[in-house]
Amino acid sequence: MRLFLIVLCLAGVGVLAYIRLAPGDPERWNVAIDASSDADFDGGAIRVLGASLDDFATADAALRTLPRTRVLAGSLEDGRITYVTRSLAFGFPDYTTLQYADGTLKAHARLRFGRSDFGVNRERLEQVLGAVQGR
């Protein structure tokens, strides 16, 4: 029984280490956002709004100021940027992509692990887009 508990604890530590250290693949996460309207789902959200290039830059600046957030891939010049934001306690990665083209800003925030993010990604999008809309 004691050996079983030790193995179970080590497996748990291994899973948490993988979550914390797992690299993000830009080819998987920095992809085009095909949505044409807002959507909410268990693991994230999509927002689509009319915007300017300056709004895209404002959204980028707002995301870069969030704690535990870094750019995974892309740039303003590319018209698409994907960020990784990690949770404080366990380091779960969430991915947020901003895409700008033809007067439309699209934002897609989603989780990598699990099925539900308890609305965290939707709230992050609302915060970032609130900066764009001057809230």
Coordinates of C-alpha atoms in Angstrom, one line a residue, residues 40-85:
D40 CA -18.4 31.1 -25.8
F41 CA -17.6 27.5 -25.1
D42 CA -16.4 25.4 -22.1
G43 CA -12.7 25.9 -22.7
G44 CA -12.6 29.4 -24.0
A45 CA -14.2 32.1 -26.2
I46 CA -14.0 34.0 -29.5
R47 CA -14.7 37.6 -30.0
V48 CA -15.0 39.4 -33.4
L49 CA -15.3 43.2 -33.7
G50 CA -14.7 46.0 -36.1
A51 CA -11.4 47.6 -35.3
S52 CA -8.5 49.6 -36.6
L53 CA -4.8 48.7 -36.7
D54 CA -4.3 50.9 -33.6
D55 CA -6.9 48.8 -31.8
F56 CA -4.9 45.7 -32.7
A57 CA -1.8 47.3 -31.2
T58 CA -3.8 48.3 -28.1
A59 CA -5.0 44.8 -27.6
D60 CA -1.5 43.5 -28.1
A61 CA -0.2 45.9 -25.4
A62 CA -3.0 44.9 -23.0
L63 CA -2.2 41.2 -23.4
R64 CA 1.5 41.8 -22.9
T65 CA 0.9 43.5 -19.5
L66 CA -1.0 40.5 -18.1
P67 CA 0.8 38.5 -15.5
R68 CA 2.5 35.3 -16.6
T69 CA 1.9 36.1 -20.3
R70 CA 4.4 35.9 -23.1
V71 CA 4.3 35.9 -26.9
L72 CA 4.4 32.4 -28.4
A73 CA 4.5 33.4 -32.0
G74 CA 3.5 36.1 -34.5
S75 CA 3.7 39.9 -34.6
L76 CA 1.7 43.0 -35.4
E77 CA 3.3 43.0 -38.8
D78 CA 2.1 39.4 -39.4
G79 CA -1.4 40.4 -38.5
R80 CA -1.6 37.5 -35.9
I81 CA -0.1 37.0 -32.5
T82 CA -0.5 34.1 -30.1
Y83 CA 0.2 34.5 -26.4
V84 CA 0.6 31.9 -23.6
T85 CA -0.8 32.8 -20.2

